[in-house]
Short mmCIF file of C-alpha atoms and ligand atoms in Angstrom, two decimals:
data_model
loop_
_atom_site.label_atom_id
_atom_site.label_comp_id
_atom_site.label_asym_id
_atom_site.label_seq_id
_atom_site.Cartn_x
_atom_site.Cartn_y
_atom_site.Cartn_z
CA UNK W 29 12.89 -19.34 91.77
CA UNK W 30 11.34 -20.74 88.67
CA UNK W 31 13.24 -21.40 85.47
CA UNK W 32 12.06 -19.84 82.23
CA UNK W 33 12.44 -20.99 78.65
CA UNK W 34 13.44 -17.55 77.19
CA UNK W 35 15.16 -19.18 74.26
CA UNK W 36 16.31 -17.39 71.11
CA UNK W 37 18.16 -18.84 68.14
CA UNK W 38 21.20 -16.73 69.07
CA UNK W 39 21.33 -18.11 72.61
CA UNK W 40 20.84 -21.65 71.41
CA UNK W 41 23.45 -21.59 68.63
CA UNK W 42 25.96 -20.02 71.04
CA UNK W 43 25.31 -22.70 73.66
CA UNK W 44 25.51 -25.47 71.06
CA UNK W 45 28.93 -24.24 69.95
CA UNK W 46 30.26 -23.45 73.43
CA UNK W 47 29.25 -26.82 74.83
CA UNK W 48 30.09 -29.15 71.97
CA UNK W 49 26.62 -29.92 70.59
CA UNK W 50 26.74 -28.43 67.09
CA UNK W 51 29.48 -26.52 65.27
CA UNK W 52 29.33 -24.55 62.01
CA UNK W 53 31.41 -26.84 59.85
CA UNK W 54 34.80 -25.92 58.35
CA UNK W 55 35.08 -22.94 60.68
CA UNK W 56 38.82 -22.81 60.01
CA UNK W 57 38.07 -22.18 56.32
CA UNK W 58 35.51 -19.49 57.07
CA UNK W 59 32.51 -21.84 57.29
CA UNK W 60 30.77 -23.76 54.50
CA UNK W 61 27.34 -23.11 53.08
CA UNK W 62 25.25 -23.20 56.27
CA UNK W 63 26.48 -26.71 57.10
CA UNK W 64 26.98 -28.04 60.60
CA UNK W 65 28.80 -30.83 62.39
CA UNK W 66 27.34 -32.55 65.40
CA UNK W 67 29.92 -32.37 68.19
CA UNK W 68 30.32 -34.98 70.95
CA UNK W 69 27.13 -34.14 72.91
CA UNK W 70 25.13 -33.44 69.75
CA UNK W 71 26.09 -36.87 68.45
CA UNK W 72 24.99 -38.55 71.70
CA UNK W 73 21.72 -36.61 71.62
CA UNK W 74 21.13 -37.55 67.99
CA UNK W 75 21.86 -41.23 68.66
CA UNK W 76 19.50 -41.24 71.66
CA UNK W 77 16.70 -39.72 69.60
CA UNK W 78 17.25 -42.21 66.78
CA UNK W 79 17.21 -45.07 69.30
CA UNK W 80 13.99 -43.82 70.86
CA UNK W 81 12.37 -43.56 67.43
CA UNK W 82 13.59 -46.99 66.29
CA UNK W 83 12.35 -48.60 69.50
CA UNK W 84 8.94 -46.91 69.37
CA UNK W 85 8.24 -47.41 65.68
CA UNK W 86 10.17 -50.57 64.79
CA UNK W 87 11.22 -52.80 67.70
CA UNK W 88 8.10 -52.36 69.84
CA UNK W 89 5.71 -53.04 66.95
CA UNK W 90 5.01 -56.44 65.40
CA UNK W 91 3.72 -54.73 62.24
CA UNK W 92 6.96 -52.87 61.44
CA UNK W 93 10.36 -53.78 60.01
CA UNK W 94 13.40 -51.58 59.48
CA UNK W 95 15.92 -51.30 56.64
CA UNK W 96 19.05 -49.32 55.82
CA UNK W 97 19.29 -48.59 52.09
CA UNK W 98 21.94 -46.78 50.05
CA UNK W 99 22.18 -43.06 49.35
CA UNK W 100 23.08 -43.68 45.69
CA UNK W 101 20.22 -45.46 43.97
CA UNK W 102 19.30 -46.28 40.39
CA UNK W 103 18.32 -43.04 38.58
CA UNK W 104 15.26 -44.81 37.17
CA UNK W 105 13.84 -44.71 40.69
CA UNK W 106 13.82 -40.91 40.61
CA UNK W 107 12.32 -40.88 37.12
CA UNK W 108 9.50 -43.12 38.32
CA UNK W 109 8.85 -41.08 41.46
CA UNK W 110 8.76 -37.83 39.48
CA UNK W 111 11.78 -36.28 41.20
CA UNK W 112 13.90 -35.92 38.04
CA UNK W 113 11.14 -34.01 36.33
CA UNK W 114 9.54 -32.04 39.08
CA UNK W 115 11.44 -31.95 42.38
CA UNK W 116 11.83 -28.23 41.87
CA UNK W 117 11.78 -25.07 43.92
CA UNK W 118 11.33 -21.60 42.45
CA UNK W 119 14.44 -19.45 42.60
CA UNK W 120 14.96 -15.80 41.89
CA UNK W 121 18.06 -13.56 41.91
CA UNK W 122 18.35 -9.90 42.84
CA UNK W 123 20.05 -8.30 39.84
CA UNK W 124 21.68 -5.64 42.01
CA UNK W 125 23.27 -7.58 44.90
CA UNK W 126 23.14 -11.01 43.15
CA UNK W 127 21.64 -12.64 46.22
CA UNK W 128 19.47 -15.72 45.53
CA UNK W 129 16.08 -16.36 47.17
CA UNK W 130 13.21 -18.87 47.19
CA UNK W 131 10.72 -16.94 45.05
CA UNK W 132 7.66 -18.55 46.66
CA UNK W 133 8.98 -17.69 50.14
CA UNK W 134 9.35 -14.02 49.13
CA UNK W 135 5.74 -13.95 47.95
CA UNK W 136 4.54 -15.78 51.03
CA UNK W 137 6.17 -13.22 53.30
CA UNK W 138 4.52 -10.36 51.42
CA UNK W 139 1.05 -11.80 50.92
CA UNK W 140 0.70 -14.70 53.36
CA UNK W 141 -0.24 -16.85 50.36
CA UNK W 142 1.31 -20.23 49.64
CA UNK W 143 2.34 -20.17 45.95
CA UNK W 144 4.67 -23.14 45.95
CA UNK W 145 4.95 -24.54 42.42
CA UNK W 146 3.14 -21.63 40.73
CA UNK W 147 5.82 -19.80 38.78
CA UNK W 148 3.59 -17.60 36.70
CA UNK W 149 1.61 -16.32 39.66
CA UNK W 150 4.84 -15.70 41.59
CA UNK W 151 6.35 -13.59 38.81
CA UNK W 152 3.15 -11.56 38.43
CA UNK W 153 2.78 -10.96 42.16
CA UNK W 154 6.38 -9.87 42.65
CA UNK W 155 6.04 -7.38 39.81
CA UNK W 156 2.70 -6.06 40.97
CA UNK W 157 3.89 -5.54 44.55
CA UNK W 158 7.27 -4.14 43.44
CA UNK W 159 8.84 -6.56 45.90
CA UNK W 160 12.06 -5.31 47.47
CA UNK W 161 15.18 -7.41 47.94
CA UNK W 162 15.44 -8.23 51.68
CA UNK W 163 19.22 -7.89 51.37
CA UNK W 164 19.78 -4.59 49.50
CA UNK W 165 16.32 -3.06 49.06
CA UNK W 166 16.47 -2.96 45.24
CA UNK W 167 13.46 -4.02 43.23
CA UNK W 168 15.21 -5.45 40.18
CA UNK W 169 14.64 -9.19 39.81
CA UNK W 170 15.43 -11.92 37.32
CA UNK W 171 12.36 -13.96 36.34
CA UNK W 172 11.63 -16.69 38.87
CA UNK W 173 12.46 -20.10 37.46
CA UNK W 174 12.42 -23.72 38.50
CA UNK W 175 15.49 -25.29 40.01
CA UNK W 176 15.84 -29.05 40.51
CA UNK W 177 17.03 -29.76 44.01
CA UNK W 178 18.73 -33.11 43.51
CA UNK W 179 22.52 -33.25 43.79
CA UNK W 180 24.04 -35.00 40.78
CA UNK W 181 27.19 -37.04 40.62
CA UNK W 182 28.92 -39.73 38.55
CA UNK W 183 29.56 -43.35 39.39
CA UNK W 184 32.23 -45.66 37.97
CA UNK W 185 30.73 -48.38 35.79
CA UNK W 186 27.48 -46.51 35.30
CA UNK W 187 26.68 -44.27 32.37
CA UNK W 188 24.92 -40.98 32.96
CA UNK W 189 24.27 -39.09 36.17
CA UNK W 190 23.29 -40.57 39.47
CA UNK W 191 21.77 -38.58 42.32
CA UNK W 192 22.24 -38.35 46.04
CA UNK W 193 18.80 -39.39 47.32
CA UNK W 194 16.60 -36.35 48.08
CA UNK W 195 14.53 -38.41 50.55
CA UNK W 196 14.86 -41.81 52.17
CA UNK W 197 11.43 -43.09 51.05
CA UNK W 198 12.64 -44.15 47.58
CA UNK W 199 15.00 -46.71 49.09
CA UNK W 200 12.01 -48.25 50.88
CA UNK W 201 9.77 -48.67 47.82
CA UNK W 202 12.47 -50.42 45.80
CA UNK W 203 12.79 -53.04 48.56
CA UNK W 204 9.03 -53.61 48.94
CA UNK W 205 9.18 -56.88 46.98
CA UNK W 206 12.21 -58.18 48.90
CA UNK W 207 10.53 -57.44 52.22
CA UNK W 208 7.26 -59.12 51.20
CA UNK W 209 9.19 -62.18 49.91
CA UNK W 210 11.56 -62.52 52.85
CA UNK W 211 9.77 -61.28 55.97
CA UNK W 212 6.30 -62.87 56.08
CA UNK W 213 4.77 -59.45 56.67
CA UNK W 214 0.97 -59.10 56.61
CA UNK W 215 -0.87 -55.96 55.48
CA UNK W 216 -1.13 -53.61 57.26
CA UNK W 217 2.62 -53.39 57.82
CA UNK W 218 5.28 -50.71 57.64
CA UNK W 219 8.89 -50.38 56.57
CA UNK W 220 11.01 -47.82 58.41
CA UNK W 221 14.34 -46.25 57.68
CA UNK W 222 16.63 -43.63 59.18
CA UNK W 223 19.23 -42.01 56.98
CA UNK W 224 20.70 -39.08 55.15
CA UNK W 225 18.95 -37.16 52.42
CA UNK W 226 20.34 -34.38 50.25
CA UNK W 227 18.61 -31.39 48.75
CA UNK W 228 20.30 -28.55 46.99
CA UNK W 229 18.14 -26.02 48.84
CA UNK W 230 18.17 -22.55 47.27
CA UNK W 231 18.59 -20.99 50.69
CA UNK W 232 19.72 -23.06 53.66
CA UNK W 233 19.45 -21.48 57.08
CA UNK W 234 17.90 -21.08 60.50
CA UNK W 235 20.66 -23.20 62.00
CA UNK W 236 19.82 -26.92 61.51
CA UNK W 237 16.24 -26.25 60.35
CA UNK W 238 17.04 -26.15 56.65
CA UNK W 239 20.18 -27.99 55.61
CA UNK W 240 21.38 -29.34 52.29
CA UNK W 241 22.50 -32.59 53.92
CA UNK W 242 20.13 -33.81 56.60
CA UNK W 243 18.62 -36.93 58.12
CA UNK W 244 15.11 -38.28 57.88
CA UNK W 245 13.26 -40.98 59.79
CA UNK W 246 10.59 -42.29 57.44
CA UNK W 247 7.92 -44.95 57.38
CA UNK W 248 5.91 -46.37 54.51
CA UNK W 249 2.87 -48.02 56.04
CA UNK W 250 1.12 -50.33 53.56
CA UNK W 251 -2.64 -50.76 53.81
CA UNK W 252 -5.45 -52.53 52.01
CA UNK W 253 -7.02 -50.01 49.57
CA UNK W 254 -10.50 -51.34 50.37
CA UNK W 255 -10.19 -50.78 54.11
CA UNK W 256 -11.22 -47.49 55.76
CA UNK W 257 -8.04 -45.45 56.40
CA UNK W 258 -9.14 -42.27 58.16
CA UNK W 259 -8.79 -43.58 61.73
CA UNK W 260 -5.39 -45.00 60.97
CA UNK W 261 -4.31 -41.68 59.47
CA UNK W 262 -5.38 -39.90 62.68
CA UNK W 263 -3.56 -42.51 64.79
CA UNK W 264 -0.31 -41.91 62.89
CA UNK W 265 -0.64 -38.16 63.38
CA UNK W 266 -1.11 -38.68 67.09
CA UNK W 267 1.92 -40.97 67.25
CA UNK W 268 4.01 -38.34 65.50
CA UNK W 269 2.87 -35.71 68.01
CA UNK W 270 3.43 -38.13 70.88
CA UNK W 271 7.00 -38.72 69.68
CA UNK W 272 7.93 -35.05 69.56
CA UNK W 273 6.45 -34.60 73.04
CA UNK W 274 8.58 -37.53 74.24
CA UNK W 275 11.66 -35.53 73.24
CA UNK W 276 10.35 -32.58 75.24
CA UNK W 277 8.09 -30.46 72.99
CA UNK W 278 5.19 -28.67 74.61
CA UNK W 279 1.84 -29.44 72.96
CA UNK W 280 0.98 -25.76 72.80
CA UNK W 281 3.84 -25.24 70.34
CA UNK W 282 2.41 -27.75 67.87
CA UNK W 283 -0.26 -27.31 65.26
CA UNK W 284 -1.53 -29.17 62.24
CA UNK W 285 -1.69 -27.76 58.74
CA UNK W 286 -3.77 -29.62 56.21
CA UNK W 287 -2.75 -29.10 52.60
CA UNK W 288 -5.76 -27.68 50.75
CA UNK W 289 -7.28 -30.07 48.20
CA UNK W 290 -6.31 -27.80 45.30
CA UNK W 291 -2.62 -27.92 46.28
CA UNK W 292 -2.42 -31.67 46.91
CA UNK W 293 -0.30 -33.77 44.56
CA UNK W 294 -2.66 -35.53 42.12
CA UNK W 295 -2.06 -38.88 43.82
CA UNK W 296 -2.46 -37.81 47.44
CA UNK W 297 -5.74 -38.28 49.29
CA UNK W 298 -4.69 -36.21 52.27
CA UNK W 299 -1.52 -34.52 53.56
CA UNK W 300 -1.03 -32.91 56.93
CA UNK W 301 2.08 -31.15 58.18
CA UNK W 302 2.79 -31.06 61.88
CA UNK W 303 4.20 -27.61 62.50
CA UNK W 304 6.22 -26.35 65.43
CA UNK W 305 6.46 -22.82 66.78
CA UNK W 306 10.19 -22.16 66.28
CA UNK W 307 11.56 -18.75 67.36
CA UNK W 308 11.23 -17.80 63.64
CA UNK W 309 7.57 -18.80 63.46
CA UNK W 310 5.39 -21.85 62.87
CA UNK W 311 7.08 -24.07 60.27
CA UNK W 312 6.99 -27.72 59.22
CA UNK W 313 8.41 -30.30 61.58
CA UNK W 314 6.91 -33.60 60.35
CA UNK W 315 4.48 -34.64 57.64
CA UNK W 316 1.94 -37.36 57.04
CA UNK W 317 0.63 -38.17 53.57
CA UNK W 318 -1.78 -40.70 52.13
CA UNK W 319 0.03 -41.47 48.86
CA UNK W 320 -2.43 -44.08 47.54
CA UNK W 321 -0.71 -46.69 45.31
CA UNK W 322 1.17 -44.00 43.38
CA UNK W 323 4.70 -45.13 44.28
CA UNK W 324 4.29 -48.89 43.96
CA UNK W 325 2.40 -48.49 40.69
CA UNK W 326 4.95 -46.06 39.26
CA UNK W 327 7.88 -48.35 40.18
CA UNK W 328 6.02 -51.36 38.90
CA UNK W 329 5.46 -49.70 35.50
CA UNK W 330 9.02 -48.46 35.22
CA UNK W 331 10.59 -51.77 36.26
CA UNK W 332 8.10 -54.14 34.67
CA UNK W 333 7.92 -56.01 37.96
CA UNK W 334 4.79 -56.85 39.90
CA UNK W 335 4.78 -54.97 43.19
CA UNK W 336 1.73 -56.54 44.77
CA UNK W 337 0.61 -58.27 47.89
CA UNK W 338 -1.43 -61.44 48.16
CA UNK W 339 -3.80 -61.64 51.09
CA UNK W 340 -4.28 -65.35 51.83
CA UNK W 341 -7.25 -64.77 54.15
CA UNK W 342 -9.23 -62.55 51.79
CA UNK W 343 -7.83 -64.46 48.81
CA UNK W 344 -7.11 -61.21 47.01
CA UNK W 345 -4.06 -59.87 45.19
CA UNK W 346 -3.65 -56.10 45.13
CA UNK W 347 -1.29 -53.12 45.15
CA UNK W 348 -1.37 -51.72 48.67
CA UNK W 349 -1.96 -48.06 49.38
CA UNK W 350 0.51 -46.30 51.63
CA UNK W 351 0.49 -43.84 54.50
CA UNK W 352 3.81 -42.02 54.81
CA UNK W 353 4.73 -40.52 58.19
CA UNK W 354 7.97 -38.61 57.75
CA UNK W 355 10.11 -37.14 60.52
CA UNK W 356 13.07 -34.78 60.03
CA UNK W 357 15.77 -35.82 62.48
CA UNK W 358 17.64 -32.52 62.51
CA UNK W 359 14.39 -30.62 63.09
CA UNK W 360 13.60 -33.05 65.93
CA UNK W 361 16.98 -32.26 67.48
CA UNK W 362 16.33 -28.53 67.06
CA UNK W 363 12.97 -28.89 68.81
CA UNK W 364 14.52 -30.97 71.61
CA UNK W 365 17.12 -28.26 72.23
CA UNK W 366 14.66 -25.35 71.96
CA UNK W 367 12.24 -27.08 74.33
CA UNK W 368 14.91 -27.94 76.89
CA UNK W 369 16.52 -24.50 77.19
CA UNK W 370 16.07 -22.92 80.64
CA UNK W 371 17.33 -19.78 82.36
CA UNK W 372 17.01 -19.44 86.10
CA UNK W 373 17.87 -16.34 88.11
CA UNK W 374 19.90 -17.27 91.17
CA UNK W 375 21.15 -14.78 93.76
CA UNK W 376 24.35 -13.84 91.98
CA UNK W 377 24.01 -15.27 88.49
CA UNK W 378 21.73 -16.66 85.87
CA UNK W 379 21.94 -20.41 85.63
CA UNK W 380 21.40 -21.95 82.17
CA UNK W 381 20.42 -25.59 81.95
CA UNK W 382 18.91 -27.98 79.45
CA UNK W 383 15.86 -29.73 80.83
CA UNK W 384 16.02 -32.72 78.50
CA UNK W 385 13.76 -35.68 79.18
CA UNK W 386 16.32 -37.87 80.96
CA UNK W 387 16.22 -40.67 78.39
CA UNK W 388 17.58 -38.40 75.64
CA UNK W 389 20.17 -36.54 77.75
CA UNK W 390 23.62 -37.05 76.18
CA UNK W 391 25.17 -37.81 79.59
CA UNK W 392 23.07 -39.46 82.30
CA UNK W 393 25.44 -38.89 85.21
CA UNK W 394 28.72 -37.08 85.78
CA UNK W 395 31.19 -38.47 88.29
CA UNK W 396 33.33 -35.99 90.20
CA UNK W 397 36.20 -36.73 92.60
CA UNK W 398 36.10 -33.72 94.94
CA UNK W 399 39.81 -33.01 94.43
CA UNK W 400 41.90 -33.97 91.44
CA UNK W 401 45.16 -34.24 93.36
CA UNK W 402 43.96 -36.69 96.03
CA UNK W 403 44.75 -40.12 94.69
CA UNK W 404 42.33 -41.97 96.99
CA UNK W 405 39.41 -39.78 95.84
CA UNK W 406 40.24 -40.24 92.16
CA UNK W 407 40.59 -44.00 92.66
CA UNK W 408 37.25 -44.26 94.43
CA UNK W 409 35.56 -42.09 91.78
CA UNK W 410 36.94 -44.35 89.04
CA UNK W 411 35.48 -47.36 90.88
CA UNK W 412 32.08 -45.67 90.94
CA UNK W 413 32.46 -44.87 87.22
CA UNK W 414 33.35 -48.48 86.37
CA UNK W 415 30.45 -49.80 88.42
CA UNK W 416 27.92 -47.75 86.45
CA UNK W 417 29.36 -47.49 82.93
CA UNK W 418 27.75 -50.70 81.60
CA UNK W 419 24.29 -49.24 81.96
CA UNK W 420 24.64 -45.46 81.79
CA UNK W 421 26.35 -42.89 79.57
CA UNK W 422 28.71 -41.23 82.05
CA UNK W 423 31.26 -38.48 82.14
CA UNK W 424 34.24 -38.28 84.46
CA UNK W 425 35.26 -34.75 85.35
CA UNK W 426 37.97 -33.65 87.79
CA UNK W 427 38.60 -30.14 86.37
CA UNK W 428 38.15 -27.00 88.47
CA UNK W 429 35.85 -26.43 91.39
CA UNK W 430 32.63 -28.37 91.90
CA UNK W 431 30.44 -25.32 91.25
CA UNK W 432 31.91 -24.89 87.76
CA UNK W 433 31.58 -28.60 87.06
CA UNK W 434 27.87 -28.40 87.99
CA UNK W 435 27.31 -25.45 85.63
CA UNK W 436 28.94 -27.29 82.76
CA UNK W 437 26.78 -30.38 83.30
CA UNK W 438 23.67 -28.18 83.66
CA UNK W 439 24.39 -26.66 80.25
CA UNK W 440 24.63 -30.05 78.58
CA UNK W 441 21.53 -31.28 80.39
CA UNK W 442 23.07 -34.00 82.59
CA UNK W 443 20.35 -35.13 85.02
CA UNK W 444 22.69 -36.25 87.84
CA UNK W 445 26.08 -35.28 89.24
CA UNK W 446 27.77 -37.60 91.73
CA UNK W 447 30.55 -36.29 93.96
CA UNK W 448 33.03 -38.51 95.77
CA UNK W 449 34.50 -36.81 98.86
CA UNK W 450 36.46 -37.77 101.96
CA UNK W 451 33.38 -39.20 103.70
CA UNK W 452 32.93 -41.52 100.70
CA UNK W 453 36.22 -43.17 101.62
CA UNK W 454 34.94 -43.87 105.12
CA UNK W 455 31.31 -44.84 104.63
CA UNK W 456 30.86 -45.58 100.91
CA UNK W 457 28.32 -42.83 100.41
CA UNK W 458 28.29 -40.08 97.76
CA UNK W 459 26.46 -36.82 97.12
CA UNK W 460 24.05 -36.96 94.23
CA UNK W 461 22.67 -33.71 92.83
CA UNK W 462 19.66 -33.40 90.55
CA UNK W 463 19.81 -31.00 87.58
CA UNK W 464 16.50 -29.12 87.78
CA UNK W 465 16.01 -28.77 91.53
CA UNK W 466 19.76 -28.68 92.35
CA UNK W 467 18.78 -30.75 95.42
CA UNK W 468 21.53 -32.85 96.90
CA UNK W 469 21.19 -36.16 98.66
CA UNK W 470 23.61 -38.46 100.36
CA UNK W 471 23.24 -42.06 99.23
CA UNK W 472 25.19 -45.32 99.36
CA UNK W 473 27.34 -46.20 96.36
CA UNK W 474 25.63 -49.56 96.05
CA UNK W 475 22.26 -47.82 95.71
CA UNK W 476 23.37 -45.62 92.79
CA UNK W 477 22.38 -48.07 90.09
CA UNK W 478 18.76 -48.31 91.26
CA UNK W 479 18.57 -44.60 91.98
CA UNK W 480 19.65 -43.69 88.45
CA UNK W 481 17.41 -46.31 86.88
CA UNK W 482 14.37 -45.03 88.73
CA UNK W 483 15.18 -41.38 88.05
CA UNK W 484 15.74 -41.90 84.35
CA UNK W 485 12.60 -44.03 83.97
CA UNK W 486 10.56 -41.18 85.46
CA UNK W 487 11.66 -39.07 82.48
P1 ATP D 9 9.91 -27.73 53.70
O1 ATP D 9 8.52 -27.31 53.24
O2 ATP D 9 10.28 -27.20 55.06
O3 ATP D 9 10.96 -27.55 52.66
P2 ATP D 9 9.24 -30.33 52.77
O4 ATP D 9 7.76 -30.28 52.75
O5 ATP D 9 9.99 -30.16 51.50
O6 ATP D 9 9.82 -29.32 53.88
P3 ATP D 9 9.34 -33.16 53.04
O7 ATP D 9 9.71 -33.37 51.63
O8 ATP D 9 7.97 -33.49 53.49
O9 ATP D 9 9.70 -31.67 53.46
O10 ATP D 9 10.44 -33.90 53.94
C1 ATP D 9 10.10 -34.61 55.12
C2 ATP D 9 10.77 -34.02 56.36
O11 ATP D 9 12.17 -33.88 56.16
C3 ATP D 9 10.28 -32.63 56.70
O12 ATP D 9 9.09 -32.71 57.46
C4 ATP D 9 11.44 -32.08 57.49
O13 ATP D 9 11.37 -32.48 58.85
C5 ATP D 9 12.64 -32.74 56.87
N1 ATP D 9 13.33 -31.83 55.92
C6 ATP D 9 12.95 -31.53 54.67
N2 ATP D 9 13.82 -30.68 54.10
C7 ATP D 9 14.78 -30.44 55.03
C8 ATP D 9 15.98 -29.66 55.04
N3 ATP D 9 16.37 -28.98 53.97
N4 ATP D 9 16.72 -29.63 56.17
C9 ATP D 9 16.35 -30.34 57.27
N5 ATP D 9 15.24 -31.10 57.30
C10 ATP D 9 14.47 -31.17 56.21
#
């Protein structure tokens, strides 16, 4: 019988909690502001995705280097980038039930029009349409107003406010000069970073889709302003799509949305969002923007430092332009989970499993001694575990009957389960069972390493 995707957000959040992927945080205090903790399997999954990204975009490419900058950065950076002045979203409150909303999202739902950043139009439209509060149905609104999304804090030894970075990119631009001076990079080259970003979102929600504390994987790719960029832009888009398909997304659930010229930031030549069809509709997953020399020029002016590159071959000094591919890590994890979810009707039950590409599965193989109370079986199973643990993320499980152990591993997406039984003691063979087909094979213990390697490489 064939397995179906059939995923809903309810099913996924329940599975994530039940099986230790993602928990609503501070549950014991009644939850906290749509925030989540990654549990043991969620953490493994996240680390595997980060590793895959770092390998693909940093280690495997001679034109890329990676950094790890701080979350607290000089506030002048955010003045130069425009965040202090204009990193705003429009908020509106229902006067009756006091619930707060993103005003532009309310308008978008009613009219299908994108009015981000257009306060006046938003206010007029809401009035004209007598928009109702989605929570209580009243039509009594405060005026929509701008709200700056940066979290502010104080720092010892520093006067005035500092901010938790609202994106990782800023930390890259301020190290541009250090990278050029220390790394012998040649344009075109890119600087990559993975790390936390913080935005005081007016409404967080849809599980880990919109969080106030989240992770980004970002690249600033520096190019010669006189060189044609359109092909390179297209290549980056394709690489972004390729990456999300490597974590399991189906191409048919992806689409591109090009920001209309009129809505582009004044400095951007082109911006495209890669959108994914989540159960709550097509929404942004990744973005790619041509940001010209806006950032380097702005930081150069603010800091009075030259942020330029000298090309020894062309004998030219210039401020590079930049292409910025940005990837939300939490949204990547959400897409990996949504894409992997499977339900399969068996004779007596419905089996749920996660069909992760094997390289991102949190556990690659589970090792089961058939019976917990037979010392020789447990000893042999531990030997198998020790023989494989250097190379593979494993789990040892001796709880309950084998059928239940299989179901548990299916639900966390473990590609292989290995059972050590009485025959194993005699002939050094084990049963290995594959997640999707549930097919079982008998193989020699000494062949396990190769078997797993080959299976995982196939994806
Ligand atoms: P949105 O329109 O959904 O608010 P954005 O256009 O503000 O997103 P960017 O500023 O382009 O997002 O941020 C880059 C990436 O960071 C996004 O493509 C997304 O994957 C991720 N991201 C942005 N905001 C959040 C958030 N609040 N929670 C989780 N991920 C986020």
